[in-house]
mmCIF file of C-alpha atoms in Angstrom:
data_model
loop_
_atom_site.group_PDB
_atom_site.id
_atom_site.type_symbol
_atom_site.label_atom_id
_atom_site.label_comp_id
_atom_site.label_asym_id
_atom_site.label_seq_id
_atom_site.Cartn_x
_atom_site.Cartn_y
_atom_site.Cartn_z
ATOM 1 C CA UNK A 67 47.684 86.699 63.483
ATOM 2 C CA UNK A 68 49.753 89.696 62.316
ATOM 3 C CA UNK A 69 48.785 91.788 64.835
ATOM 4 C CA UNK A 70 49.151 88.912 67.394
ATOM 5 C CA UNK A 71 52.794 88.959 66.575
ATOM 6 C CA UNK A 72 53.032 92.824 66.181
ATOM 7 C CA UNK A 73 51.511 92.876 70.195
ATOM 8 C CA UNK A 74 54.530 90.145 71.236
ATOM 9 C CA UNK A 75 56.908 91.875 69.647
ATOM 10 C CA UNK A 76 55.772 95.347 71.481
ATOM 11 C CA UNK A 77 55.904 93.600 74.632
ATOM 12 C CA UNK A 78 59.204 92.095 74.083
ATOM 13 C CA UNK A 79 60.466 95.351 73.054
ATOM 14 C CA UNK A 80 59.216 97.071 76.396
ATOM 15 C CA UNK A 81 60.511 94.646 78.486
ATOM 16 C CA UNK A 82 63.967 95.165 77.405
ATOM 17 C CA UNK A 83 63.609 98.312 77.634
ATOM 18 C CA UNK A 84 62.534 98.061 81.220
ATOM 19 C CA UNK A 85 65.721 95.697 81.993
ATOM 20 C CA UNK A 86 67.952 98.230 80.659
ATOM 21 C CA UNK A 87 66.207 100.847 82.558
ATOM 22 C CA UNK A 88 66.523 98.843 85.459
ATOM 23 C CA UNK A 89 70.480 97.982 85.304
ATOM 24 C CA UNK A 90 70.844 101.684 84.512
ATOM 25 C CA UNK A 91 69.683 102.088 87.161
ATOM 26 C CA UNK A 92 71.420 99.694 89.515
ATOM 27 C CA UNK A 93 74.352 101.068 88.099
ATOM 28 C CA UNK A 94 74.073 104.765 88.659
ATOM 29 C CA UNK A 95 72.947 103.727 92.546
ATOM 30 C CA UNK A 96 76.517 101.802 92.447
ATOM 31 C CA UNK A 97 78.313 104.802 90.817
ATOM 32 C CA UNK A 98 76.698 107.266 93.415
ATOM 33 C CA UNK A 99 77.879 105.152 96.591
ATOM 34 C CA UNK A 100 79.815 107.762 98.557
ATOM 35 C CA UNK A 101 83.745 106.504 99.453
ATOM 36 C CA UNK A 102 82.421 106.388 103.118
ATOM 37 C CA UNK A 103 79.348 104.261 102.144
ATOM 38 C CA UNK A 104 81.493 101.457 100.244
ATOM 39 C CA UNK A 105 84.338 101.271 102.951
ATOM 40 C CA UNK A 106 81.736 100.277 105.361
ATOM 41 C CA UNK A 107 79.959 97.701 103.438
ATOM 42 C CA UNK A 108 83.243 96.324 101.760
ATOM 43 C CA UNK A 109 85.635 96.742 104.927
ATOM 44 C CA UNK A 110 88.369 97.761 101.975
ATOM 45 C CA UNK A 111 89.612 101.078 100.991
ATOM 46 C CA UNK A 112 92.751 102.129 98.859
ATOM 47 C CA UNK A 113 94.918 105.351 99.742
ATOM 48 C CA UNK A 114 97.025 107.295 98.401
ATOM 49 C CA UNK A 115 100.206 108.341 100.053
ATOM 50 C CA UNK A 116 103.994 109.205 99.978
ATOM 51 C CA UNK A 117 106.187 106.289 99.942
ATOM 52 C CA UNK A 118 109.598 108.610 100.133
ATOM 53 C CA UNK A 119 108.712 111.021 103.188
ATOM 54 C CA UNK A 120 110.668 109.844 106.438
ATOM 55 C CA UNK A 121 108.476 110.517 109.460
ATOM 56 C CA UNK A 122 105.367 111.297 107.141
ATOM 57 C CA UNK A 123 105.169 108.608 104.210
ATOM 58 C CA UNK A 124 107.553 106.232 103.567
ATOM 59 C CA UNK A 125 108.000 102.595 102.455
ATOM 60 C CA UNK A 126 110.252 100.669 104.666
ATOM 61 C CA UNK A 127 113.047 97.800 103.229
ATOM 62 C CA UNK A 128 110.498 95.020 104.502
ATOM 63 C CA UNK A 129 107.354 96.430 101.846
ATOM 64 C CA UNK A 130 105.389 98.016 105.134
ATOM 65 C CA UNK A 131 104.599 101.524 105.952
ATOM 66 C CA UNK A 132 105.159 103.717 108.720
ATOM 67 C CA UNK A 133 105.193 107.501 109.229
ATOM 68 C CA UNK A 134 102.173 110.783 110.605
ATOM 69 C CA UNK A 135 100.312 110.369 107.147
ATOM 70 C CA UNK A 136 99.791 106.951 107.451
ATOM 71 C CA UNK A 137 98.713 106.236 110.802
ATOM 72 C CA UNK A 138 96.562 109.617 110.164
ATOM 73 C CA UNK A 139 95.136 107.288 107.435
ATOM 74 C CA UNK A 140 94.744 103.946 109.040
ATOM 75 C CA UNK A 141 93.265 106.020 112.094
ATOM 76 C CA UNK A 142 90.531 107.479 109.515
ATOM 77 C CA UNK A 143 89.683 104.101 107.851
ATOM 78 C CA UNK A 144 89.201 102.869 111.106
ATOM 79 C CA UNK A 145 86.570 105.219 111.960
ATOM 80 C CA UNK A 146 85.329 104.687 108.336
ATOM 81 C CA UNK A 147 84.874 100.408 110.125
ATOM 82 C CA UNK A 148 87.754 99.850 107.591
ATOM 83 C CA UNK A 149 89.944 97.305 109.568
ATOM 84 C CA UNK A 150 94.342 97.629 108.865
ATOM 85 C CA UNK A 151 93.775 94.449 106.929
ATOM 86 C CA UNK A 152 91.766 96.113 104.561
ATOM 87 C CA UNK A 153 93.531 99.009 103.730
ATOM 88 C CA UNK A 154 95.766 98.884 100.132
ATOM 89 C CA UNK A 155 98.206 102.213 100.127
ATOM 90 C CA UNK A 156 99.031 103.025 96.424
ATOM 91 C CA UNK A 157 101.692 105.400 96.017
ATOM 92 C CA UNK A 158 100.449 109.383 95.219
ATOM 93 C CA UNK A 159 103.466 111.462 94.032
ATOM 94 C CA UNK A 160 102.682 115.686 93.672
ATOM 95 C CA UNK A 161 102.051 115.473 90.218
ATOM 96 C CA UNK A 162 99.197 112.762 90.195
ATOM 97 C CA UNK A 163 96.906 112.656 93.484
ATOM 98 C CA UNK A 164 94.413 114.768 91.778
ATOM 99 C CA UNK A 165 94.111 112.308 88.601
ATOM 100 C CA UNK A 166 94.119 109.668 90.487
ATOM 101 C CA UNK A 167 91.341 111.012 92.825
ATOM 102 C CA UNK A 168 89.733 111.593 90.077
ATOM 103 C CA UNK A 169 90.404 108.104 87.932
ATOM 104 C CA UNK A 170 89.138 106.066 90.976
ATOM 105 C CA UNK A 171 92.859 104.617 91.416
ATOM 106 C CA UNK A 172 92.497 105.831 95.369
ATOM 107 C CA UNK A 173 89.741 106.196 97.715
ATOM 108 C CA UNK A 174 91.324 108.918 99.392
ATOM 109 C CA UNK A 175 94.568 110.704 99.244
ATOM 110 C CA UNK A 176 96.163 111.677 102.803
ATOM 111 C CA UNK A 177 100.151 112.587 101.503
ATOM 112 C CA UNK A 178 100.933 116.171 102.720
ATOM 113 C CA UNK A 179 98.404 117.325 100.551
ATOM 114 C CA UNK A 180 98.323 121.160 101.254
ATOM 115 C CA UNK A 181 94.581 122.589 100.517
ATOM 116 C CA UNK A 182 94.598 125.528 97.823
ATOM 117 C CA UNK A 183 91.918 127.201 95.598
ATOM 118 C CA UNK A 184 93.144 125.831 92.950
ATOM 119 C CA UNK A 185 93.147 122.295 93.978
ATOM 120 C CA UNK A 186 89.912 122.905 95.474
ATOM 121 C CA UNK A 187 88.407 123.004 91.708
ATOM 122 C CA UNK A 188 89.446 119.614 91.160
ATOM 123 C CA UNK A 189 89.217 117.563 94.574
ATOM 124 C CA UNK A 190 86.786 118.010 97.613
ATOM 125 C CA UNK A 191 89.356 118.194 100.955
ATOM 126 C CA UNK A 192 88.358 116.947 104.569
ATOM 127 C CA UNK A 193 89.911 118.204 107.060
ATOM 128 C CA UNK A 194 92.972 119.989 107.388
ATOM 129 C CA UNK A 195 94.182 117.136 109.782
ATOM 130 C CA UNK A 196 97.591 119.475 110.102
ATOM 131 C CA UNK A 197 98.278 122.728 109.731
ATOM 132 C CA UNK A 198 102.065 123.048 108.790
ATOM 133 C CA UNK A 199 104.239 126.158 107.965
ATOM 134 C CA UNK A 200 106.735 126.522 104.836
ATOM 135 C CA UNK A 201 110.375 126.747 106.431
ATOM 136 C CA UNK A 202 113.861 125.896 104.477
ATOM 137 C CA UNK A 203 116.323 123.383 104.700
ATOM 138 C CA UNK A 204 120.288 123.819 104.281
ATOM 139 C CA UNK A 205 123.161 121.685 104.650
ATOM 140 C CA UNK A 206 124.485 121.493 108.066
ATOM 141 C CA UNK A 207 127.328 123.510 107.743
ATOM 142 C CA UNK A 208 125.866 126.133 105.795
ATOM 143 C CA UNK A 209 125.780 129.521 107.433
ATOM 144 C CA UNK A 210 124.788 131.397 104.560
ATOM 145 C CA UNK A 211 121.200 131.038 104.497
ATOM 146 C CA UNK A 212 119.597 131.718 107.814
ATOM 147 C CA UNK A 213 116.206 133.684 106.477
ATOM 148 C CA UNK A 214 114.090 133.305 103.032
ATOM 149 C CA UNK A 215 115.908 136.721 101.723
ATOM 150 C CA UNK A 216 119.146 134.665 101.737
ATOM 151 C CA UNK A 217 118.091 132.348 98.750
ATOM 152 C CA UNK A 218 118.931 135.486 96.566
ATOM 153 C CA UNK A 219 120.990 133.793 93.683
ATOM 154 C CA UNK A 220 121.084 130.134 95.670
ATOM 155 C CA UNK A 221 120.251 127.251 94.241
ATOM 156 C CA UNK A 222 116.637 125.895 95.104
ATOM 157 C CA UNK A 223 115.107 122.707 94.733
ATOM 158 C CA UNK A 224 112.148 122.325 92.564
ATOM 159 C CA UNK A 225 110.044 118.940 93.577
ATOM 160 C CA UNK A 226 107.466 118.338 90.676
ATOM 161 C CA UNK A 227 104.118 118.888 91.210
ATOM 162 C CA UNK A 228 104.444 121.034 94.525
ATOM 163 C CA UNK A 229 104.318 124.978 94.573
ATOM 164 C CA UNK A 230 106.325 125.085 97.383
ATOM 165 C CA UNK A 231 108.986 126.942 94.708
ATOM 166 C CA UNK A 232 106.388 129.336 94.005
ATOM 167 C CA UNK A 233 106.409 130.687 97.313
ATOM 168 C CA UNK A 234 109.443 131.616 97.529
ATOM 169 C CA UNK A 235 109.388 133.019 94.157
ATOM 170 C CA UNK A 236 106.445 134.333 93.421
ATOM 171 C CA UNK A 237 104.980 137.384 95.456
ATOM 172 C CA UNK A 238 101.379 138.024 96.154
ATOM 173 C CA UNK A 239 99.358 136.863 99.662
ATOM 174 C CA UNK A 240 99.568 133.331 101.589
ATOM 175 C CA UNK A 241 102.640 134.174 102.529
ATOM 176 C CA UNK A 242 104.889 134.285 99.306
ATOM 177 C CA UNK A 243 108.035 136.026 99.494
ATOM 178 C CA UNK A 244 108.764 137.337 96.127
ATOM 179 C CA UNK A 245 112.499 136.803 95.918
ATOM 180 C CA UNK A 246 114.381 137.630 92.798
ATOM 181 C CA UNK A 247 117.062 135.850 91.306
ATOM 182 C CA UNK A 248 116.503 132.164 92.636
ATOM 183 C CA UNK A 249 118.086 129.309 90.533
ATOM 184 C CA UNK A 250 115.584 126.891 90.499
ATOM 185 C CA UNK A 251 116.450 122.907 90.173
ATOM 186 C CA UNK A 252 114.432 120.453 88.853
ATOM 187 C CA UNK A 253 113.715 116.664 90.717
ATOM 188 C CA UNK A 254 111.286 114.148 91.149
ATOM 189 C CA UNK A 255 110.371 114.621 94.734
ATOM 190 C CA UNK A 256 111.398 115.744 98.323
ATOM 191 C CA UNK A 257 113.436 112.436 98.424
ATOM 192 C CA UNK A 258 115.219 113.668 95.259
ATOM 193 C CA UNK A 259 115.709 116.728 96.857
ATOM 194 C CA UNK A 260 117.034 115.927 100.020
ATOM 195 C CA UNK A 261 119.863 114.032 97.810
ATOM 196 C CA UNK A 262 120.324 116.980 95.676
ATOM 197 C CA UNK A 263 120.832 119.004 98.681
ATOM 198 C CA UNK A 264 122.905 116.501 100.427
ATOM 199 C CA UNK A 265 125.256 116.459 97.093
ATOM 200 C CA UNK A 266 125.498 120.294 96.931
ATOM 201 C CA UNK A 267 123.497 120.151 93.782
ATOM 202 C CA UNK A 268 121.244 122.435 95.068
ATOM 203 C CA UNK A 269 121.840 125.133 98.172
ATOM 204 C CA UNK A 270 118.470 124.549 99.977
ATOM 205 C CA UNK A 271 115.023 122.903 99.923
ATOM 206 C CA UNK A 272 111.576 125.210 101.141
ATOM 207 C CA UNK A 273 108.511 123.383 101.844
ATOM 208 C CA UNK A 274 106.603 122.258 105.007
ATOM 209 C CA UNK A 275 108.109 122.176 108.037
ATOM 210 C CA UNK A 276 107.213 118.410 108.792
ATOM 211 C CA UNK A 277 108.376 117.481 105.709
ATOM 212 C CA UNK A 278 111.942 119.315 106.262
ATOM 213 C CA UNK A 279 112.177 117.579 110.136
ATOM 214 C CA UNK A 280 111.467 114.255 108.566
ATOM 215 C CA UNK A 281 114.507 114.376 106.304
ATOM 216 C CA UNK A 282 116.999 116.514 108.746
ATOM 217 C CA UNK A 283 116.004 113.799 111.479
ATOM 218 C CA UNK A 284 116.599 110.698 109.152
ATOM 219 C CA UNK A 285 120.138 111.988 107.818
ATOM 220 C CA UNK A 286 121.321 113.268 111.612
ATOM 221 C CA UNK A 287 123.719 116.106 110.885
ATOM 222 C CA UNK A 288 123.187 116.254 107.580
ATOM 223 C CA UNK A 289 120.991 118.889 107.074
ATOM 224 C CA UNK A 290 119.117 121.523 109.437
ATOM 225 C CA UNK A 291 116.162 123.708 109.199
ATOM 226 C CA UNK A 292 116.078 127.370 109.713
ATOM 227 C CA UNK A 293 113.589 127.676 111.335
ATOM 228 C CA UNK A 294 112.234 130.645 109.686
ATOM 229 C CA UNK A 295 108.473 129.769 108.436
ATOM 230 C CA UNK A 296 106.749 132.124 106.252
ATOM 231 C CA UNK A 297 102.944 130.503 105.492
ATOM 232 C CA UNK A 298 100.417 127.758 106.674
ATOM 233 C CA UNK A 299 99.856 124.587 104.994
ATOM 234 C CA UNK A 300 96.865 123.287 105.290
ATOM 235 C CA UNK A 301 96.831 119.366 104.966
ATOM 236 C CA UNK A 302 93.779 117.983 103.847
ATOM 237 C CA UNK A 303 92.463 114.624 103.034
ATOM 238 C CA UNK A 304 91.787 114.244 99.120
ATOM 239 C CA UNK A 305 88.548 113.146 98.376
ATOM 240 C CA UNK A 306 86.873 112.758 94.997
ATOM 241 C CA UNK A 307 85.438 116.603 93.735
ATOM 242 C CA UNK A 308 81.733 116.301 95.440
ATOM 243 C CA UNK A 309 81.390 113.480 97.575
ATOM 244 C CA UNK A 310 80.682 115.438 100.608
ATOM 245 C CA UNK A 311 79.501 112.807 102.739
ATOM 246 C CA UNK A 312 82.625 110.998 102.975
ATOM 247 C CA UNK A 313 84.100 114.860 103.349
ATOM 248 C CA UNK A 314 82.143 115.042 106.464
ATOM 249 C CA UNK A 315 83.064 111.145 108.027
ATOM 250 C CA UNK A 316 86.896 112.375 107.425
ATOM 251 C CA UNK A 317 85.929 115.674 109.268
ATOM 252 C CA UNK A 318 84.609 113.258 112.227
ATOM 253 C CA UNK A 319 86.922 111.016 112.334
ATOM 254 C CA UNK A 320 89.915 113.978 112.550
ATOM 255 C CA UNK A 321 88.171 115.800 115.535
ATOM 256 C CA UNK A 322 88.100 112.403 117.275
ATOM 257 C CA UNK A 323 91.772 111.689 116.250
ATOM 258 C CA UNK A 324 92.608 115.150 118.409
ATOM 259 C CA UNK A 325 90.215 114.751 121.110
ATOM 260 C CA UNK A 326 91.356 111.042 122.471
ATOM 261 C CA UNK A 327 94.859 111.979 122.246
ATOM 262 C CA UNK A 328 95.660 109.985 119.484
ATOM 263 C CA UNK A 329 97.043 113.180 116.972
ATOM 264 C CA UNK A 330 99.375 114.132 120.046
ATOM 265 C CA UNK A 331 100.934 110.764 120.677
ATOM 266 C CA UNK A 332 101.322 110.754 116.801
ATOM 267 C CA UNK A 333 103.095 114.240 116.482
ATOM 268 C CA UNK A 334 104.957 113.480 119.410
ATOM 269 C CA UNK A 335 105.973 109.973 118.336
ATOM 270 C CA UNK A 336 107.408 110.811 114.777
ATOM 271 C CA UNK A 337 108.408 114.846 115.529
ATOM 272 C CA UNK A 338 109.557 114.806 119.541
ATOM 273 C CA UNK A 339 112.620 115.887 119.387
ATOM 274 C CA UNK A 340 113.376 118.029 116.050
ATOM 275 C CA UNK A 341 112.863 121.307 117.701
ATOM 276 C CA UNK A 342 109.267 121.706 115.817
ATOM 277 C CA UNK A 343 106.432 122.278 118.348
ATOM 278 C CA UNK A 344 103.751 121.098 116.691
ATOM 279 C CA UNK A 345 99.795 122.302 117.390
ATOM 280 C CA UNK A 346 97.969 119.479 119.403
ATOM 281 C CA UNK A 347 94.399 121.348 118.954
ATOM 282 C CA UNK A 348 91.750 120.306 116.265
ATOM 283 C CA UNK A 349 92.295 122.785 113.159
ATOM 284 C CA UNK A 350 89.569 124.557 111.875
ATOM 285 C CA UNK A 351 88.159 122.915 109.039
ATOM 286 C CA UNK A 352 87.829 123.985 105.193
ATOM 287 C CA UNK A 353 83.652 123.314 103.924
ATOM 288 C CA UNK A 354 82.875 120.403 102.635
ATOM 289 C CA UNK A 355 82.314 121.268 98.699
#
C-alpha cells in the first residue's frame, strides 16, 4: 500500500515537472519571437521616435504625427504587414532609445538615430535608411560663424544624450574637429536648442544637417545653416541587441523604400527647398549583429 502511494506520488511529481518543462518552454519560444515575427502575426508594432523634430519627428497640435522618420517608419511596418492602424509611436528622446530598446517599451526605434561603435554594443541597427552630415546652425543675422573654426569661444548647444557636442569638441577620426575653447550649454533636446539659439542663449547649434533644415525651415528667417558639414551620420533603425532577423526585414524593406521612389518623394517632400541636396541612392548598409 505504501509503496502504492510512494509510485502516485512519483508520478505526480513527474508530471509537474513535465508541465513546468513544458510552459518553460512555451515561454522561451514566446520570448525568442523575433520583432519581425510578432508584427506579422499581431499586425501591431510600437516605435520609437522624436516628437519635437520639425520635418523629421514631430507631434502636431491635433495628437498625429508627421515628418521623414515617421513615414520612414510607417513605410517599414508596412513591409513588416503592419497596417497604419496598428502602429503605436512612443516618444524616444537621446538619452533613452537604447533602454527602451532594450526594456521592450519599443519595437523599434527610427528617431535620427546615428549608428556608432559604441551604440552598436548595446542595440543591433538596420539600415542606415539616411546618411546625413554634421553642419551648424546660427541665427540669421549672425555673420560671425561661417565655418566650425568660428565656434572658438561661442556658445554651443549641448542636447542630452547626443554627441553631436563631441564633435566639435573632441578631436580624433569621424570627422571631429577638435576646437578649443567652446562654451558648452546644457538642454533637453534639439527643440530646446533651437529656442536657446533663437533667445541668444546660445551662439549656434551642430548636429545633422536634416535636423538643422527642419528647424531653420519651420522658424523662416530665424535661423540658417552654414552649410559647412564636417562628418556622416549614419541613421539606423534601432533594433533590440541580436535580433538579426528583424535587422535583415528592416534592411529589405529600406532598399525597397529607395528603389520604388518612395525615399525620394519623402526627401523631396519634407527637405525641397532648404538648399540641402539630399542622396536619393540606397546607402550601404552596416551588418546585421
Amino acid at each position: 500500500m505504501r509503496f502504492r502511494r510512494f509510485g502516485a506520488l512519483i508520478g505526480v511529481a513527474t508530471a509537474l515537472s513535465l508541465a513546468v518543462t513544458a510552459c518553460g518552454s512555451d515561454s522561451e519560444k514566446t520570448e525568442a519571437k523575433s520583432v519581425a515575427q510578432k508584427a506579422k502575426d499581431t499586425k501591431k508594432i510600437t516605435i520609437g521616435i522624436k516628437f519635437d523634430q520639425p520635418a523629421l519627428g514631430l507631434k502636431k497640435p491635433d495628437g498625429t504625427f508627421e515628418g521623414f522618420d515617421v513615414d520612414v517608419a510607417r513605410y517599414i511596418a508596412k513591409q513588416l504587414g503592419v497596417p497604419e492602424s496598428g502602429i503605436t509611436f512612443k516618444e524616444a528622446r537621446s538619452e533613452n532609445r537604447e533602454s527602451f530598446l532594450g526594456g521592450g517599451q519599443v519595437d523599434l526605434v527610427v528617431a535620427t538615430y546615428s549608428i556608432t561603435d559604441a551604440r552598436k554594443q548595446q542595440i543591433t541597427f538596420g539600415g542606415p535608411y539616411y546618411v546625413a552630415h554634421q553642419d551648424t546652425m546660427v541665427r540669421a543675422d549672425d555673420n560671425s560663424i561661417t565655418k566650425p573654426q568660428d565656434l572658438k569661444g561661442k556658445k554651443l548647444c549641448k542636447a542630452a544624450g547626443s554627441n553631436s557636442f563631441r564633435r566639435v569638441t573632441e578631436g580624433g577620426p569621424d570627422g571631429k574637429l577638435d576646437i578649443k575653447g567652446v562654451k558648452l550649454v546644457d538642454a533637453t533636446g534639439y527643440s530646446d536648442c533651437a529656442a536657446k539659439l533663437k533667445a541668444g542663449a546660445v551662439d549656434a547649434v551642430s548636429t545633422d544637417d536634416l535636423i538643422l533644415a527642419g528647424f531653420a525651415s519651420q522658424q523662416k528667417g530665424s535661423f540658417k545653416v552654414i552649410n559647412q558639414p564636417f562628418t556622416d551620420e549614419k541613421y539606423g533603425v534601432g533594433i533590440k541587441k541580436g535580433d538579426t532577423e528583424t535587422c535583415k526585414a528592416v534592411d529589405d524593406a529600406i532598399t525597397k523604400m529607395y528603389s520604388d521612389g518612395t525615399a525620394k518623394n519623402l526627401l523631396d517632400k519634407y527637405f525641397g527647398g532648404t538648399g540641402l541636396k539630399p542622396t536619393t541612392t540606397v546607402p550601404q548598409f552596416e551588418a546585421c549583429a
